[in-house]
PDB file of C-alpha atoms in Angstrom:
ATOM      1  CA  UNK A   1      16.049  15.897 -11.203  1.00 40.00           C
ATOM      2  CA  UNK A   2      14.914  12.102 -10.102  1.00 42.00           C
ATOM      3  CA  UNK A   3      12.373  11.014 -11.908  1.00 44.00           C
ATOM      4  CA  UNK A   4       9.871   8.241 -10.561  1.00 45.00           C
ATOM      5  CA  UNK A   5       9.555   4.943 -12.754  1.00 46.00           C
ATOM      6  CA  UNK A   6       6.226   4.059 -13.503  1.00 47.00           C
ATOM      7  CA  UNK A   7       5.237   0.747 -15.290  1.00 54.00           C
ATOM      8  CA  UNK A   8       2.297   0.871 -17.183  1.00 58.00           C
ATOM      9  CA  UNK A   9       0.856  -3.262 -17.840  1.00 75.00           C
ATOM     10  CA  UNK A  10      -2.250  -4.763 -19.350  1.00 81.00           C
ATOM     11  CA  UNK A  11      -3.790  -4.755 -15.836  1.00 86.00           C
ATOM     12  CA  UNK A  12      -3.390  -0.940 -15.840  1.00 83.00           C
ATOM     13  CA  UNK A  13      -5.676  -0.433 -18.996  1.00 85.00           C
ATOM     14  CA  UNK A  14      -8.818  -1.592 -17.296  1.00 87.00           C
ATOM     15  CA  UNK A  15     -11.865   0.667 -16.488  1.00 86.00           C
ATOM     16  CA  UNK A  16     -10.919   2.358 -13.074  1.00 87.00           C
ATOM     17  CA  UNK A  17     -13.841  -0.007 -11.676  1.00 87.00           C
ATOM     18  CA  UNK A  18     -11.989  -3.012 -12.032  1.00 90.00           C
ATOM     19  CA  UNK A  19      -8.653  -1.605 -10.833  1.00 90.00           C
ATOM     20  CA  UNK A  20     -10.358  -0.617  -7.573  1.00 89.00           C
ATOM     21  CA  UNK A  21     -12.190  -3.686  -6.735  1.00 92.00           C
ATOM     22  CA  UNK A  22      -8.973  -5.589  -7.189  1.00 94.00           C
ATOM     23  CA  UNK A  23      -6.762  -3.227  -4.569  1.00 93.00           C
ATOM     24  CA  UNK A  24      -9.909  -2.811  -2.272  1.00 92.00           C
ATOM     25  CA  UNK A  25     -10.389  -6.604  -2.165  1.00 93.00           C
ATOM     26  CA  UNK A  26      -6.566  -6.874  -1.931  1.00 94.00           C
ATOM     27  CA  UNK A  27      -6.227  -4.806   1.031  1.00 92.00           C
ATOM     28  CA  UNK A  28      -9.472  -5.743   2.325  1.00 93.00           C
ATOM     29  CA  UNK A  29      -8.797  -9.429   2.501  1.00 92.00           C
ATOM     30  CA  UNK A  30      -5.580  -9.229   3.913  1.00 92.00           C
ATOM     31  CA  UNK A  31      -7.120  -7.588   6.839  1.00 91.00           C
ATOM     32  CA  UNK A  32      -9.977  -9.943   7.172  1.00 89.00           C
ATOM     33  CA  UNK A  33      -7.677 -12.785   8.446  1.00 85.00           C
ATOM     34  CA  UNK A  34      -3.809 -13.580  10.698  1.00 85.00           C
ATOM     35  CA  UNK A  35      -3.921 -17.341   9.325  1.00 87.00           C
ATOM     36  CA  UNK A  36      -0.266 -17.650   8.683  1.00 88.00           C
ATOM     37  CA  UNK A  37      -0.793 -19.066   5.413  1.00 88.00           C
ATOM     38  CA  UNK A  38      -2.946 -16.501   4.357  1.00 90.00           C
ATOM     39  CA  UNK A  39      -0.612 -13.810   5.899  1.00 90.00           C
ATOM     40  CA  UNK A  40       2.237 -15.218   3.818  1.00 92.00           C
ATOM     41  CA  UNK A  41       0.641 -15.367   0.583  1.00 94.00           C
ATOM     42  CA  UNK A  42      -0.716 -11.642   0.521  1.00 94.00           C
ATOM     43  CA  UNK A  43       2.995 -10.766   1.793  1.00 93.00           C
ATOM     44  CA  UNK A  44       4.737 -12.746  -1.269  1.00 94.00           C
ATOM     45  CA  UNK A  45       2.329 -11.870  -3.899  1.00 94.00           C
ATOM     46  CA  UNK A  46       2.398  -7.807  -3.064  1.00 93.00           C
ATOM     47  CA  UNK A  47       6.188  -7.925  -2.780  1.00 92.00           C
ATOM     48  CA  UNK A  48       5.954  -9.824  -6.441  1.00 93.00           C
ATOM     49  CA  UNK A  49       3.652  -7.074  -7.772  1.00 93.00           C
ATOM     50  CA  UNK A  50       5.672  -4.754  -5.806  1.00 92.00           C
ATOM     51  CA  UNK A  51       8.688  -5.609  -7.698  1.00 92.00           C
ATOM     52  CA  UNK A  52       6.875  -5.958 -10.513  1.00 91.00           C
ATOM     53  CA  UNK A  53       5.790  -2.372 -10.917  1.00 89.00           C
ATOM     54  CA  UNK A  54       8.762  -0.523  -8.881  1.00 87.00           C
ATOM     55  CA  UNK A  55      12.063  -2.856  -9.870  1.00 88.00           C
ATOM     56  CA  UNK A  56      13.922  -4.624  -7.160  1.00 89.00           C
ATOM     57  CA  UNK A  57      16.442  -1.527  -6.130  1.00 88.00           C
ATOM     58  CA  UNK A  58      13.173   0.992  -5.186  1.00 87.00           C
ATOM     59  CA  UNK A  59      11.655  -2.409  -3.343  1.00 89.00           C
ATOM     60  CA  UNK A  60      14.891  -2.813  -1.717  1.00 90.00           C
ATOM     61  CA  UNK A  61      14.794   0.779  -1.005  1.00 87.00           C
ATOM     62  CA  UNK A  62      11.139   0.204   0.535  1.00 87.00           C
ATOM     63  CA  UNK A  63      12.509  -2.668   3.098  1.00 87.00           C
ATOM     64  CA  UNK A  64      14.311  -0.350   5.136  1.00 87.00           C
ATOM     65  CA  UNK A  65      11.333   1.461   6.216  1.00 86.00           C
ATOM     66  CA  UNK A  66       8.690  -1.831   6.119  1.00 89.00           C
ATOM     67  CA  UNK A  67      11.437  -4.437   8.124  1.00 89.00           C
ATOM     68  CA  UNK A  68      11.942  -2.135  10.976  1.00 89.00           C
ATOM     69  CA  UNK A  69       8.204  -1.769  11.003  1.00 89.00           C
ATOM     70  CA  UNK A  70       7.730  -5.872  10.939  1.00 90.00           C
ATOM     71  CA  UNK A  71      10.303  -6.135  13.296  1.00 89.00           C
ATOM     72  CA  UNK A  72       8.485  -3.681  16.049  1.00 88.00           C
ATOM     73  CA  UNK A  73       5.481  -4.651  15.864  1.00 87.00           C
ATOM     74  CA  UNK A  74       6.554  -8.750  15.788  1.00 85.00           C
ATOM     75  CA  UNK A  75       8.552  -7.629  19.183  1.00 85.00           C
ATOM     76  CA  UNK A  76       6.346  -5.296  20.588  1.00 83.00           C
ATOM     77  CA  UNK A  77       3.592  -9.190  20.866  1.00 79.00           C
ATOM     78  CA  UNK A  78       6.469 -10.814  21.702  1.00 77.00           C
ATOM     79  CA  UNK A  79       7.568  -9.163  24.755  1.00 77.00           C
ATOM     80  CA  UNK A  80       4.423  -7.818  26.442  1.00 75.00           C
ATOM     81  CA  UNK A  81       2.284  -9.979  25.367  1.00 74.00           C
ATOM     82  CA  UNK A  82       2.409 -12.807  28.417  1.00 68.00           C
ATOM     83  CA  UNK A  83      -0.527 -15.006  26.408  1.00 74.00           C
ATOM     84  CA  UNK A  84      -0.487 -18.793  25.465  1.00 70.00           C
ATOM     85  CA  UNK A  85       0.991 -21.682  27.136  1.00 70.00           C
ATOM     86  CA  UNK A  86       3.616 -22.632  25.488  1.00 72.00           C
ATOM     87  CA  UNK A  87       6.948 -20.887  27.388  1.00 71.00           C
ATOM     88  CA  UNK A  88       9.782 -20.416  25.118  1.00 68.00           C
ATOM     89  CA  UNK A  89      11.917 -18.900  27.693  1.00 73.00           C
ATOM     90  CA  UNK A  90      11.641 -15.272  30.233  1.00 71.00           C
ATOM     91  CA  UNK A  91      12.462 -11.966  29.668  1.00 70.00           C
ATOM     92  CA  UNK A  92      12.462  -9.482  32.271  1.00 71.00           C
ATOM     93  CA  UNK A  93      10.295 -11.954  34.308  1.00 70.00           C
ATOM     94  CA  UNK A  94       7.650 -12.087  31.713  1.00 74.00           C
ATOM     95  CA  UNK A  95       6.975 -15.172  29.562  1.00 74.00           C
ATOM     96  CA  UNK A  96       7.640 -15.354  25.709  1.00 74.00           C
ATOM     97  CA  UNK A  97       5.473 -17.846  24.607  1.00 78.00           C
ATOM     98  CA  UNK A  98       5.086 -19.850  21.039  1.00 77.00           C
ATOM     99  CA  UNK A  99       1.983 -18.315  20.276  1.00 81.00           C
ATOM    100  CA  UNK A 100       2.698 -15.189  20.998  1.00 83.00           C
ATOM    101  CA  UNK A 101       5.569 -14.997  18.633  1.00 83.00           C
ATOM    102  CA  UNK A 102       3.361 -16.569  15.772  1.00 87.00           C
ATOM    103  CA  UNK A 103       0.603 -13.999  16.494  1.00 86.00           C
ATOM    104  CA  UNK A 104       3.501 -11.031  16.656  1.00 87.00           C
ATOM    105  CA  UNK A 105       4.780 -12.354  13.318  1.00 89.00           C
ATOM    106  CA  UNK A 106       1.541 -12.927  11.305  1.00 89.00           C
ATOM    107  CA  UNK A 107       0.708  -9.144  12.651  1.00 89.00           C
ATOM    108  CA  UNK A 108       3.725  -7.552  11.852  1.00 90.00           C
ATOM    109  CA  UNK A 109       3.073  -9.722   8.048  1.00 91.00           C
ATOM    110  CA  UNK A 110       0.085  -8.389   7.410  1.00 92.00           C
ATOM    111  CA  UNK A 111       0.457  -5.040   7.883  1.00 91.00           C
ATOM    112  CA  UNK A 112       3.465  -4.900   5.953  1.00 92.00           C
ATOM    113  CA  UNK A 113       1.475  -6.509   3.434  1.00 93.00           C
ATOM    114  CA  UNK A 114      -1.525  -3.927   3.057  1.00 93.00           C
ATOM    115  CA  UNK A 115       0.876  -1.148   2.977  1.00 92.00           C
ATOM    116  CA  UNK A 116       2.550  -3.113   0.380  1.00 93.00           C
ATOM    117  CA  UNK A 117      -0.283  -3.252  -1.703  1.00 92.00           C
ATOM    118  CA  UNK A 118      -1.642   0.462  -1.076  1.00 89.00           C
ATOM    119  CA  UNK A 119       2.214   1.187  -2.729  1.00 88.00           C
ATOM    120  CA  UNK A 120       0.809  -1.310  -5.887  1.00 89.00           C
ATOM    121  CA  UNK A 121      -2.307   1.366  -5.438  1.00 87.00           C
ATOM    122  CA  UNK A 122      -0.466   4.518  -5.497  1.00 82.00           C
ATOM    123  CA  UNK A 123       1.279   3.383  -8.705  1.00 85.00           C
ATOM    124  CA  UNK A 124      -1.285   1.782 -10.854  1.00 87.00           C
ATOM    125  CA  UNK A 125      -4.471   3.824  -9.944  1.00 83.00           C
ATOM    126  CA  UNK A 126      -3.602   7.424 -10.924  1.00 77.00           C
ATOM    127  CA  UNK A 127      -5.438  10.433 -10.129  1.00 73.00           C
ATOM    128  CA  UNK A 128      -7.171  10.809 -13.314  1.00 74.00           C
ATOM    129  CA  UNK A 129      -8.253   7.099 -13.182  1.00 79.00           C
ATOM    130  CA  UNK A 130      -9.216   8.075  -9.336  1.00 74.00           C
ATOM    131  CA  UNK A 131     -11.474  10.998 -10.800  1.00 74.00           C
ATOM    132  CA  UNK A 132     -12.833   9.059 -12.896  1.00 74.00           C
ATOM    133  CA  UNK A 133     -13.988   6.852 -11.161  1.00 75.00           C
ATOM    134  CA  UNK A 134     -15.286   9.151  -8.662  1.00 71.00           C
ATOM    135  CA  UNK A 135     -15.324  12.742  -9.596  1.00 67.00           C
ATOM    136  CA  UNK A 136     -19.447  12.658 -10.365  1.00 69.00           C
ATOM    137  CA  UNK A 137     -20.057  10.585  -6.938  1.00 70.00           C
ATOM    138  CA  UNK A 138     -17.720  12.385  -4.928  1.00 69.00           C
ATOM    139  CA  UNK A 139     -15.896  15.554  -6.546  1.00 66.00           C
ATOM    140  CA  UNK A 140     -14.455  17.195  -3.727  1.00 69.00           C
ATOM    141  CA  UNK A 141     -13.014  14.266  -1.810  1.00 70.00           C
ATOM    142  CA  UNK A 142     -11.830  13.057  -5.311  1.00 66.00           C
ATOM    143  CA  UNK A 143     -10.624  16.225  -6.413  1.00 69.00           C
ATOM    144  CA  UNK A 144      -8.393  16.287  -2.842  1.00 73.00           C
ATOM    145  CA  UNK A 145      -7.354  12.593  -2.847  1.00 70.00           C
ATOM    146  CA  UNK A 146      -5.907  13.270  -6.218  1.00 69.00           C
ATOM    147  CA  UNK A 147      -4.197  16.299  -5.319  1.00 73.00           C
ATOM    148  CA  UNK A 148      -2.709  13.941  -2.353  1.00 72.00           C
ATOM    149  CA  UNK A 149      -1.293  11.395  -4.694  1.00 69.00           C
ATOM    150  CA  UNK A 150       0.350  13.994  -6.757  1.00 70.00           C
ATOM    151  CA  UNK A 151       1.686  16.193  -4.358  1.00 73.00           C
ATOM    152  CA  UNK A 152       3.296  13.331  -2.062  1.00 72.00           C
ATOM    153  CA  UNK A 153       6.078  12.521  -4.662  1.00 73.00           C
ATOM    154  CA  UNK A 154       6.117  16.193  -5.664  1.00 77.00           C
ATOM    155  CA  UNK A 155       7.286  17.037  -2.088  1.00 78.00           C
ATOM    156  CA  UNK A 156       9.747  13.621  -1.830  1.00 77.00           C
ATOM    157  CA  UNK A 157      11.349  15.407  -4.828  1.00 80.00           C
ATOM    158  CA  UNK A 158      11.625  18.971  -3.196  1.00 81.00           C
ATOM    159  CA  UNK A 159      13.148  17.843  -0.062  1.00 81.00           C
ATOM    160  CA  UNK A 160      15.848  15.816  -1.854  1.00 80.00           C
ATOM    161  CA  UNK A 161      16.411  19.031  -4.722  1.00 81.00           C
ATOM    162  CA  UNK A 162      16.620  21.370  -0.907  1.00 79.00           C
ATOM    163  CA  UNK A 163      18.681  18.454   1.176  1.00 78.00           C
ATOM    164  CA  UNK A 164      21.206  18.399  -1.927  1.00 80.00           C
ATOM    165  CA  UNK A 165      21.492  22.623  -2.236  1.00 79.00           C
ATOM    166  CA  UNK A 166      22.078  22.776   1.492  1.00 74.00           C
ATOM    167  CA  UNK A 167      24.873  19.481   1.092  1.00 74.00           C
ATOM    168  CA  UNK A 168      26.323  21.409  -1.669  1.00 74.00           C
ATOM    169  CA  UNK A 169      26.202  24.902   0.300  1.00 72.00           C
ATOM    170  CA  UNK A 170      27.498  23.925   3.638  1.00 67.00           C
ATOM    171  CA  UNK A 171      28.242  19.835   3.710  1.00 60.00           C
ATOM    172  CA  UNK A 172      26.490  17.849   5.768  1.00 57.00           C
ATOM    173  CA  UNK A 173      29.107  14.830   6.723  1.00 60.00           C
ATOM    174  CA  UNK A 174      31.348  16.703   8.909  1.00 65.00           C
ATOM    175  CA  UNK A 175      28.333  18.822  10.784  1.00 68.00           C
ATOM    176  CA  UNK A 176      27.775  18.300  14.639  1.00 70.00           C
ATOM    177  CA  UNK A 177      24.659  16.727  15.792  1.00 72.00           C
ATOM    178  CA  UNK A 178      23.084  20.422  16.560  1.00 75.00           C
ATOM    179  CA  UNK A 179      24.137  21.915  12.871  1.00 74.00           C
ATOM    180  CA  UNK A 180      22.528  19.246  11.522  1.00 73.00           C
ATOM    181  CA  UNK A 181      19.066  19.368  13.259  1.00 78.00           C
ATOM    182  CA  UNK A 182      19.221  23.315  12.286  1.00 77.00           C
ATOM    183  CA  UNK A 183      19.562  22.702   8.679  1.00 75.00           C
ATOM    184  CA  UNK A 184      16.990  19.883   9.015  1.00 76.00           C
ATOM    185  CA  UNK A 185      14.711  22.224  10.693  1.00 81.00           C
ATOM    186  CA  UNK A 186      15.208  24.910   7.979  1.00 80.00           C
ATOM    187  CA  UNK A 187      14.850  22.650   5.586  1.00 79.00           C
ATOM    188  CA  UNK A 188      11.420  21.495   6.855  1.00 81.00           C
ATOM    189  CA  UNK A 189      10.752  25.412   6.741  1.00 83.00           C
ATOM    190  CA  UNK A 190      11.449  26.040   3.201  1.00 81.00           C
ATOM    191  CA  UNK A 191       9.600  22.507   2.285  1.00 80.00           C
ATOM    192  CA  UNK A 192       6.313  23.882   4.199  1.00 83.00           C
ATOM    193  CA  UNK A 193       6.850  27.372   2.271  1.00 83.00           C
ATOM    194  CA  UNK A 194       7.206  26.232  -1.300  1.00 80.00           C
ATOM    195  CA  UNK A 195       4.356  23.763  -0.370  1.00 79.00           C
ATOM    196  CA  UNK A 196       2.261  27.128   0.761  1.00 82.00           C
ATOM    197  CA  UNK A 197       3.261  29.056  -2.015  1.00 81.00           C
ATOM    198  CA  UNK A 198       2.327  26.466  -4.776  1.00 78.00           C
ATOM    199  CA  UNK A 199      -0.931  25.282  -3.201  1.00 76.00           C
ATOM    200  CA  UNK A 200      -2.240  29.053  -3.280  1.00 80.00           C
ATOM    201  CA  UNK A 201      -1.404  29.141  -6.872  1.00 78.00           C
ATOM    202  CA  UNK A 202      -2.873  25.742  -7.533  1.00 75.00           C
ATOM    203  CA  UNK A 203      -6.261  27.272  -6.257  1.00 73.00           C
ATOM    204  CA  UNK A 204      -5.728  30.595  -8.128  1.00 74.00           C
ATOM    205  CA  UNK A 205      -5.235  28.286 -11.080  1.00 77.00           C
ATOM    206  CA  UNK A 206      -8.188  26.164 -11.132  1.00 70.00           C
ATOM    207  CA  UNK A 207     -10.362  29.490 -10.001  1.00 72.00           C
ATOM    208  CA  UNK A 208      -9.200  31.181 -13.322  1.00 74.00           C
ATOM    209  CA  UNK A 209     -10.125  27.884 -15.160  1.00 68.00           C
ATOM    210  CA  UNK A 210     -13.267  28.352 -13.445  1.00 68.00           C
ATOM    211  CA  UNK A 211     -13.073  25.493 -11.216  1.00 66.00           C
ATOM    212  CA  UNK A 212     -16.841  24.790  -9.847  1.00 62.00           C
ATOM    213  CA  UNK A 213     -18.542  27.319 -11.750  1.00 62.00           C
ATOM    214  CA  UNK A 214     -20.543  24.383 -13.934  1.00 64.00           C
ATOM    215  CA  UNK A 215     -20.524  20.347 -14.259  1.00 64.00           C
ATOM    216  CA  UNK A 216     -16.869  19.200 -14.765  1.00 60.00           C
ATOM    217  CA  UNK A 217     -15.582  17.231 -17.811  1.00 60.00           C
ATOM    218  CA  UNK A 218     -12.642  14.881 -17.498  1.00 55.00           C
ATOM    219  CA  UNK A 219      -9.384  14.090 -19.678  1.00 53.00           C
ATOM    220  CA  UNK A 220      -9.837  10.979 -19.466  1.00 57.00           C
ATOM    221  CA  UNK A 221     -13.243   9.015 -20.591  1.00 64.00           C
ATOM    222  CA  UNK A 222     -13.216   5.595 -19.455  1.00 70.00           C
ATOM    223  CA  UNK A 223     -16.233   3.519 -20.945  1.00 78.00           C
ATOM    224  CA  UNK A 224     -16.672   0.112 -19.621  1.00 80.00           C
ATOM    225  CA  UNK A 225     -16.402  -2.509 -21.819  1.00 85.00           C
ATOM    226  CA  UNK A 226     -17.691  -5.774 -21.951  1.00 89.00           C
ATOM    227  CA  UNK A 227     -14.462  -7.088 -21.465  1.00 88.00           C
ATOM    228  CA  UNK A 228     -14.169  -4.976 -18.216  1.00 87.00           C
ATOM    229  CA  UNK A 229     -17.711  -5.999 -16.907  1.00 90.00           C
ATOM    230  CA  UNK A 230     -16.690  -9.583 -17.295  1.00 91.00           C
ATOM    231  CA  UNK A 231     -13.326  -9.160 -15.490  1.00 91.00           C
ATOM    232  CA  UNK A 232     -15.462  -6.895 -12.580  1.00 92.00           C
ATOM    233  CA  UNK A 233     -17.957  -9.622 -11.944  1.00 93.00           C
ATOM    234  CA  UNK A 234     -15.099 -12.299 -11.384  1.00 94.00           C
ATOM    235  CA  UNK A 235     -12.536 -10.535  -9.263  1.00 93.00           C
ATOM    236  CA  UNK A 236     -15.998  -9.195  -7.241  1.00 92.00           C
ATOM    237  CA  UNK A 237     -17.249 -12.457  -6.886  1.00 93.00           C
ATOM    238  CA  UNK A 238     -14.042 -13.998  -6.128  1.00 92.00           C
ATOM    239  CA  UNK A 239     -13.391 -11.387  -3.686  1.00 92.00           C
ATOM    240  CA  UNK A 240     -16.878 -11.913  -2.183  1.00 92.00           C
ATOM    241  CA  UNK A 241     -16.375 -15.666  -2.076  1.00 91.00           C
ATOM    242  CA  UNK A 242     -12.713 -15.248  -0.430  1.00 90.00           C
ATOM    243  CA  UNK A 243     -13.927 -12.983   2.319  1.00 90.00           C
ATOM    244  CA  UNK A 244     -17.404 -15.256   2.965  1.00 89.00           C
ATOM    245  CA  UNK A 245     -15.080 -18.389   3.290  1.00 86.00           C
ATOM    246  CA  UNK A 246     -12.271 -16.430   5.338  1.00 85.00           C
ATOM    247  CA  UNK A 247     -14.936 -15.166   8.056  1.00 84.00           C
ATOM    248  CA  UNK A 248     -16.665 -18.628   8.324  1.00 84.00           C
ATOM    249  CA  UNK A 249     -13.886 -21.300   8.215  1.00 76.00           C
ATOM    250  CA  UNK A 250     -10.681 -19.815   8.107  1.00 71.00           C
ATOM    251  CA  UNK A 251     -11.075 -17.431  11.203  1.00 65.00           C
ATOM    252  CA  UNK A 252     -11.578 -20.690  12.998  1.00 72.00           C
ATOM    253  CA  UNK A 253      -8.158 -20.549  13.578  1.00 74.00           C
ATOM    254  CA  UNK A 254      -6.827 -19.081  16.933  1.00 76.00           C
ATOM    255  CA  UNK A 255      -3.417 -18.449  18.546  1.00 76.00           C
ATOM    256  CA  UNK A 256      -4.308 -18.166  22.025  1.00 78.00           C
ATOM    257  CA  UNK A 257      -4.397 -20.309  24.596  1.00 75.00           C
ATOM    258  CA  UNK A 258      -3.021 -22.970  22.346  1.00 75.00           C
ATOM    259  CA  UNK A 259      -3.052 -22.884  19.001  1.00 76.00           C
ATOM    260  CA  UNK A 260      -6.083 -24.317  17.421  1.00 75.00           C
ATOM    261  CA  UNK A 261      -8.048 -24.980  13.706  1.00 69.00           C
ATOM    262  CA  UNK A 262      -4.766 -25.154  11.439  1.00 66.00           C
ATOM    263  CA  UNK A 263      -5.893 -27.180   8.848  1.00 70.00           C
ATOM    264  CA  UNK A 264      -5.731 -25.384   6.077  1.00 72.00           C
ATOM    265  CA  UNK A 265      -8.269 -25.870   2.976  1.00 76.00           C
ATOM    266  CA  UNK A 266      -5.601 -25.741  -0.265  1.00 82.00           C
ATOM    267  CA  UNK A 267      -8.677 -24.875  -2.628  1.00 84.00           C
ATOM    268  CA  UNK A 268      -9.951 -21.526  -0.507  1.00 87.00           C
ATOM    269  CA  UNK A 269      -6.209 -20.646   0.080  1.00 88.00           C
ATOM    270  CA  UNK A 270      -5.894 -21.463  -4.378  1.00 90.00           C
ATOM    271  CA  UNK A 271      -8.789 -18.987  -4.687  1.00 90.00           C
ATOM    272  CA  UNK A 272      -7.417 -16.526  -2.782  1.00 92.00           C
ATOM    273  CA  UNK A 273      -3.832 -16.488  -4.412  1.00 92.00           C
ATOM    274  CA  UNK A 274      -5.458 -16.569  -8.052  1.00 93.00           C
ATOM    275  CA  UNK A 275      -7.282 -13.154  -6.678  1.00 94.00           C
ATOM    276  CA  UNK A 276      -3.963 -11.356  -5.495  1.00 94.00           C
ATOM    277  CA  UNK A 277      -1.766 -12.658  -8.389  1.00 93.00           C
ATOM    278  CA  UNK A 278      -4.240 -12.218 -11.099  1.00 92.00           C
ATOM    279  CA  UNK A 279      -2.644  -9.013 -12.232  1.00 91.00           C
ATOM    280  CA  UNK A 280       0.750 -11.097 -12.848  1.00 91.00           C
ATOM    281  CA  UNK A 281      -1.082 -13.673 -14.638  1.00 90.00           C
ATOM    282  CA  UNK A 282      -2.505 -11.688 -16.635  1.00 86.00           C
ATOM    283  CA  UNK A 283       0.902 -10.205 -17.703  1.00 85.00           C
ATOM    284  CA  UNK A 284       2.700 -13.790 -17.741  1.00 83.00           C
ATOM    285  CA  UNK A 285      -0.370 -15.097 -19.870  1.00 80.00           C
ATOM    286  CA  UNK A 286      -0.048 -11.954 -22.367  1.00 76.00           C
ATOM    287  CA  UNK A 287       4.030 -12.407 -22.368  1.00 74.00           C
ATOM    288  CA  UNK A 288       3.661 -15.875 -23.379  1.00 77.00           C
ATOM    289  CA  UNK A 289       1.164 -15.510 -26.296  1.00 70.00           C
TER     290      UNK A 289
END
């Protein structure tokens, strides 16, 4: 059975609170902007944390499904997008221009890089930190997003236990094209069964443990420390200041017609690295003392 490696740091053993302001402003900030130096330091420091948290082979591993992704949506600007004025060459009759290579690349970056750090997401903030955090605010869509992030590497697991019977049973290698999209399609089948099955026991479960029948309690009671409202009010307000600088100066910059406003302010762009890395800092700062 494959187990899933999970790396538990000093970052991790902060109040919920903190650990969602940090993703959120994460994600959120790498949205807010396509500067290409901004782009390129959300993209290196996710892959870092990334790394960090997974090891390099399940990163590798994670490439072959975000470079194809980069790579289509990089091309996909590139070749039907006719903007800018400066002509690289024709394809198909159509202009590929400087800036619309840039622009593909920066957008193909950045999304790469948010899904990047919703994967940092997935592994630091669990579901009991997630109903924690939000279980009194919100218990049903907490209660559901938490039985999301457990059953999504639950079902990973079953299809590769139900891929490896049916290799064992019948071989896959040597299969034509049409024996193999039969056995994928009853594999799907048995996936969505199991799935079925367990879910109705899941509820039968949490009905006999009367599930909604009074106010909740949790396993897990986070109190927020002072430490933790110190660290909350500086990641907010660096977050806040990041994103109030980003929409005011940095978003200056344009691709189209020409490209325009590149000068880049190394203190905001400083700011928002320390923000993004702070969670290896942390961990570099407590390996060195």
């Amino acid at each position: 059975m494959e187990t899933v490696r999970i790396k538990r740091h000093l970052f991790a053993f902060y109040h919920p609170a903190v650990l969602f302001v940090y993703f959120l402003g994460a994600a959120g900030l790498t949205m807010l902007t396509l500067h290409p130096a901004f782009a390129a330091v959300s993209f290196m420091a996710g892959g870092c944390y990334a790394v960090y948290l997974k090891g390099p082979g399940e990163y590798l591993k994670s490439l072959r499904f975000y470079l194809p992704l980069f790579l289509a949506v990089a091309a996909g600007n590139v070749f039907f997008s006719g903007l800018g004025l400066s002509v690289l060459f024709y394809f198909g009759g159509n202009p590929v221009t400087w800036e619309s290579v840039l622009y593909g690349l920066c957008s193909g970056g950045m999304l790469v890089a948010v899904l990047q750090w919703f994967g940092c997401c997935e592994r630091v903030m669990t579901s009991d930190k997630l109903l924690c955090l939000f279980g009194r605010i919100l218990p049903v869509i907490s209660m559901m997003l938490a039985m999301i992030f457990r059953y999504i590497p639950e079902v990973i697991r079953r299809a590769k236990e139900i891929n490896s019977a049916q290799a064992a049973l019948v071989g896959m290698k040597k299969c034509s094209k049409r024996k193999k999209t039969k056995q994928g399609l009853r594999l799907a089948s048995v996936l969505m069964a199991w799935t079925m099955e367990n879910s109705m026991e899941t509820a039968d479960s949490m009905l006999a443990r009367g599930y909604g029948s009074r106010k909740r309690s949790y396993y897990t009671n986070e109190r927020l420390t002072v430490e933790d409202t110190g660290l909350l009010i500086f990641l907010g307000s660096l977050a806040v200041f990041s994103a109030v600088m980003i929409l005011t100066r940095v978003n200056r910059f344009a691709f189209y017609p020409t490209l325009r406003g590149m000068t880049l302010q190394l203190p905001l762009l400083l700011a928002y690295a320390l923000f993004l890395m702070f969670p290896l800092i942390l961990e570099g700062k407590e390996y060195i003392m």
